[in-house]
């Protein structure tokens, strides 16, 4: 039976095929060029072909507003941020200078193969290197960055001779002035052909700051419990912890990777939750022997969340603070927060961001935490994060969050496709 | 298959220019050459009416041209055009609804006969049902399943959060399925 989605895709493609290549009418640009797109009086609106000038005015106002909000936020951020925001522990210039100069993103869209990984300069968005998924693997699936801004670890999935599929890991080293980067296959298999796994099998993925250890979650079909594994990339050792408790581990079916390392490359934070409403972050000392994950780890923070989603998490260098997106919806308003929990008490220490969104929303996310733990790269509404102002359908951006101000990164959105790592 | 509004050149190829500059004309014209057909296809999926789709896209480019000098990042020209096309389609459909309440006004209410003949009966049923959905659901479904944009890109195009895209898409698919079953 053909699904609704398939019928929709087919119908849309059929409709699109009614417009042959090269059949667009000539472009007719307006003779007058108002500096500001103003909505003109009705009697002045003469359509260039039909009575669609009102649409033009609305398009100009609405569409340009969407673009200009991002730009104006960026301008404000560079000028020092709103006066009402709390004092930053470090200067804005220092914060912006501390973010990684490069990021790596998987091209392609969710549900489609990620055939290449592209490294880009954060400041300009310029592609510095592109690396294709190596045969016989058919798609990259996840990516994580080490602390040196040069080392990334990627997972890739491909068919396994004899049936099934396997998920392998590759290291990608990038040297801005050196030869073209290439992939080195790591001696770790997440999934081999004989493993029983849920979907592609790989949940969260995080390479340690020193680039020597890889933490990843293997999702297995019930009643098999999910596993958290930590592999030594130089030693070849591997330890496995099993989550025997109820609920899910590190991946609630979302395209996020809620596993994070502290600066010591020893303490690992991972997300664990129940159903679609409650979640927690637990800390694991990865030098301990493998075994029961619940017993080996300790609860650091727990909260209820409003939407059926999790997010990426970050851990401060000293493992004292867990940073996570938290969403609360009440009375038609969504409180979108980037919350900093004390890992000792589990209490919220600070809201790094707190946007108030008119309607039901979610989707803010933590992508990177700076060495001082005070500079974050997040995804969120391109608006002042602590103003308390109710936002109505704001544009969203990838940006730097520090000291109560959010500065969208130029170009990051244009190239952000699916997975991204700093 | 990914639809074709994201692969051609973007405004990043062009230097910043002021309104009326030859550079702005050249830049917007080149964008038009690269993306107009893809955007018209997007609009025709939304509207089922080629002339209206062409108008919406024409206005989107006219809006971009007016704003060219003020766009700090010309690399965002394509996302701008996509959003403008979506908004234009939304307004066109609203205009049709308003016009239905005022029968004296001449409107293009249904898909053109030529369009209907070209897409076939089954596809037309789906497209008719699609256009009966609330605007946001319709837009989310088309951006997600026709353009194959990611949830975040759909969110950017619609000016909503990724979480909203997810829930709106799910609700839209469910509603579309229900409408199609009712017509079966």
Tab-separated table of C-alpha atoms in Angstrom, chain A residues 224-363:
chain	number	residue	atom	x	y	z
A	224	UNK	CA	18.084	-6.447	24.405
A	225	UNK	CA	19.345	-3.514	26.481
A	226	UNK	CA	21.197	-0.615	24.869
A	227	UNK	CA	24.930	-0.405	25.379
A	228	UNK	CA	27.356	2.408	26.034
A	229	UNK	CA	30.827	1.561	24.762
A	230	UNK	CA	34.101	3.422	25.178
A	231	UNK	CA	36.905	2.416	22.829
A	232	UNK	CA	40.537	3.429	23.221
A	233	UNK	CA	41.589	4.593	19.778
A	234	UNK	CA	45.275	4.146	20.472
A	235	UNK	CA	45.142	1.164	22.762
A	236	UNK	CA	42.439	-0.894	21.081
A	237	UNK	CA	40.761	-1.534	24.422
A	238	UNK	CA	37.016	-1.372	24.689
A	239	UNK	CA	34.682	-1.334	27.643
A	240	UNK	CA	30.954	-1.891	27.504
A	241	UNK	CA	28.275	-0.802	29.929
A	242	UNK	CA	24.708	-2.028	29.609
A	243	UNK	CA	21.633	-0.030	30.555
A	244	UNK	CA	19.423	-2.594	32.229
A	245	UNK	CA	16.998	-0.107	33.683
A	246	UNK	CA	13.778	1.126	32.118
A	247	UNK	CA	13.647	3.903	29.567
A	248	UNK	CA	15.904	4.882	26.733
A	249	UNK	CA	19.578	5.635	26.532
A	250	UNK	CA	21.252	8.554	24.785
A	251	UNK	CA	19.025	8.627	21.756
A	252	UNK	CA	15.307	9.064	21.799
A	253	UNK	CA	14.987	8.595	18.095
A	254	UNK	CA	16.152	12.125	17.391
A	255	UNK	CA	19.011	13.319	15.272
A	256	UNK	CA	21.084	14.406	18.197
A	257	UNK	CA	24.013	12.958	20.063
A	258	UNK	CA	23.448	13.442	23.771
A	259	UNK	CA	26.829	12.169	24.929
A	260	UNK	CA	29.581	14.558	26.061
A	261	UNK	CA	33.040	14.415	27.603
A	262	UNK	CA	34.618	16.559	30.306
A	263	UNK	CA	38.017	18.101	29.620
A	264	UNK	CA	39.787	15.273	31.436
A	265	UNK	CA	38.734	12.820	28.702
A	266	UNK	CA	37.680	10.560	31.535
A	267	UNK	CA	34.272	11.707	32.729
A	268	UNK	CA	31.444	11.112	30.311
A	269	UNK	CA	27.938	12.550	30.473
A	270	UNK	CA	25.077	10.802	28.777
A	271	UNK	CA	21.365	11.361	28.596
A	272	UNK	CA	18.850	8.805	29.731
A	273	UNK	CA	15.117	9.159	29.996
A	274	UNK	CA	11.667	7.681	30.166
A	275	UNK	CA	9.054	8.012	27.472
A	276	UNK	CA	8.606	11.430	26.002
A	277	UNK	CA	8.480	13.552	29.093
A	278	UNK	CA	11.281	12.949	31.559
A	279	UNK	CA	14.999	12.873	31.067
A	280	UNK	CA	18.189	12.929	33.049
A	281	UNK	CA	21.925	13.278	32.579
A	282	UNK	CA	24.225	10.825	34.306
A	283	UNK	CA	27.992	10.905	34.703
A	284	UNK	CA	30.253	7.914	34.168
A	285	UNK	CA	33.883	7.489	35.143
A	286	UNK	CA	35.104	5.701	32.034
A	287	UNK	CA	38.197	4.358	33.743
A	288	UNK	CA	36.009	1.985	35.713
A	289	UNK	CA	35.349	-1.550	34.571
A	290	UNK	CA	32.454	-2.176	32.236
A	291	UNK	CA	29.199	-3.681	33.444
A	292	UNK	CA	25.923	-2.269	34.631
A	293	UNK	CA	25.665	1.320	33.476
A	294	UNK	CA	23.131	2.377	36.049
A	295	UNK	CA	25.284	1.162	38.901
A	296	UNK	CA	28.481	2.570	37.437
A	297	UNK	CA	27.110	6.048	36.810
A	298	UNK	CA	25.581	8.722	38.995
A	299	UNK	CA	22.646	11.018	38.421
A	300	UNK	CA	23.726	14.597	37.761
A	301	UNK	CA	20.539	16.320	36.641
A	302	UNK	CA	16.941	15.444	35.874
A	303	UNK	CA	14.014	17.371	34.512
A	304	UNK	CA	10.702	17.112	32.745
A	305	UNK	CA	10.517	18.318	29.210
A	306	UNK	CA	7.555	19.423	27.229
A	307	UNK	CA	8.121	18.161	23.742
A	308	UNK	CA	9.006	14.715	22.545
A	309	UNK	CA	12.600	15.511	21.978
A	310	UNK	CA	15.992	15.523	23.528
A	311	UNK	CA	18.982	17.537	22.490
A	312	UNK	CA	22.716	17.557	22.435
A	313	UNK	CA	24.259	18.091	25.848
A	314	UNK	CA	27.564	19.577	26.933
A	315	UNK	CA	29.656	19.199	30.023
A	316	UNK	CA	31.835	21.901	31.548
A	317	UNK	CA	35.567	21.120	31.536
A	318	UNK	CA	35.525	20.245	35.250
A	319	UNK	CA	32.412	18.086	34.871
A	320	UNK	CA	30.699	20.331	37.393
A	321	UNK	CA	28.033	21.694	35.071
A	322	UNK	CA	25.712	19.944	32.672
A	323	UNK	CA	24.429	22.146	29.848
A	324	UNK	CA	21.290	21.043	28.054
A	325	UNK	CA	18.296	22.362	26.162
A	326	UNK	CA	15.137	22.341	28.275
A	327	UNK	CA	11.680	23.231	27.004
A	328	UNK	CA	8.603	24.000	29.087
A	329	UNK	CA	5.271	24.806	27.487
A	330	UNK	CA	2.504	26.506	29.421
A	331	UNK	CA	-0.469	28.561	28.383
A	332	UNK	CA	0.495	28.562	24.737
A	333	UNK	CA	3.968	29.912	25.441
A	334	UNK	CA	7.111	27.823	25.083
A	335	UNK	CA	9.989	28.575	27.377
A	336	UNK	CA	13.039	27.568	25.368
A	337	UNK	CA	16.029	27.333	27.650
A	338	UNK	CA	19.664	26.404	27.542
A	339	UNK	CA	20.004	25.363	31.161
A	340	UNK	CA	23.135	24.907	33.232
A	341	UNK	CA	22.664	22.296	35.931
A	342	UNK	CA	24.999	21.799	38.852
A	343	UNK	CA	26.242	18.237	38.526
A	344	UNK	CA	26.614	18.114	42.305
A	345	UNK	CA	23.119	19.182	43.312
A	346	UNK	CA	21.135	18.697	40.119
A	347	UNK	CA	19.750	22.209	40.434
A	348	UNK	CA	19.669	24.745	37.667
A	349	UNK	CA	22.629	27.019	38.277
A	350	UNK	CA	21.890	29.445	35.487
A	351	UNK	CA	19.878	29.844	32.334
A	352	UNK	CA	22.416	30.575	29.625
A	353	UNK	CA	19.461	31.370	27.406
A	354	UNK	CA	15.750	31.661	27.943
A	355	UNK	CA	13.681	32.569	24.940
A	356	UNK	CA	9.932	32.975	25.280
A	357	UNK	CA	8.220	31.698	22.170
A	358	UNK	CA	4.591	32.275	21.278
A	359	UNK	CA	3.215	28.835	20.482
A	360	UNK	CA	4.429	25.299	20.920
A	361	UNK	CA	8.037	24.972	19.952
A	362	UNK	CA	11.313	23.289	20.704
A	363	UNK	CA	14.531	22.751	18.870
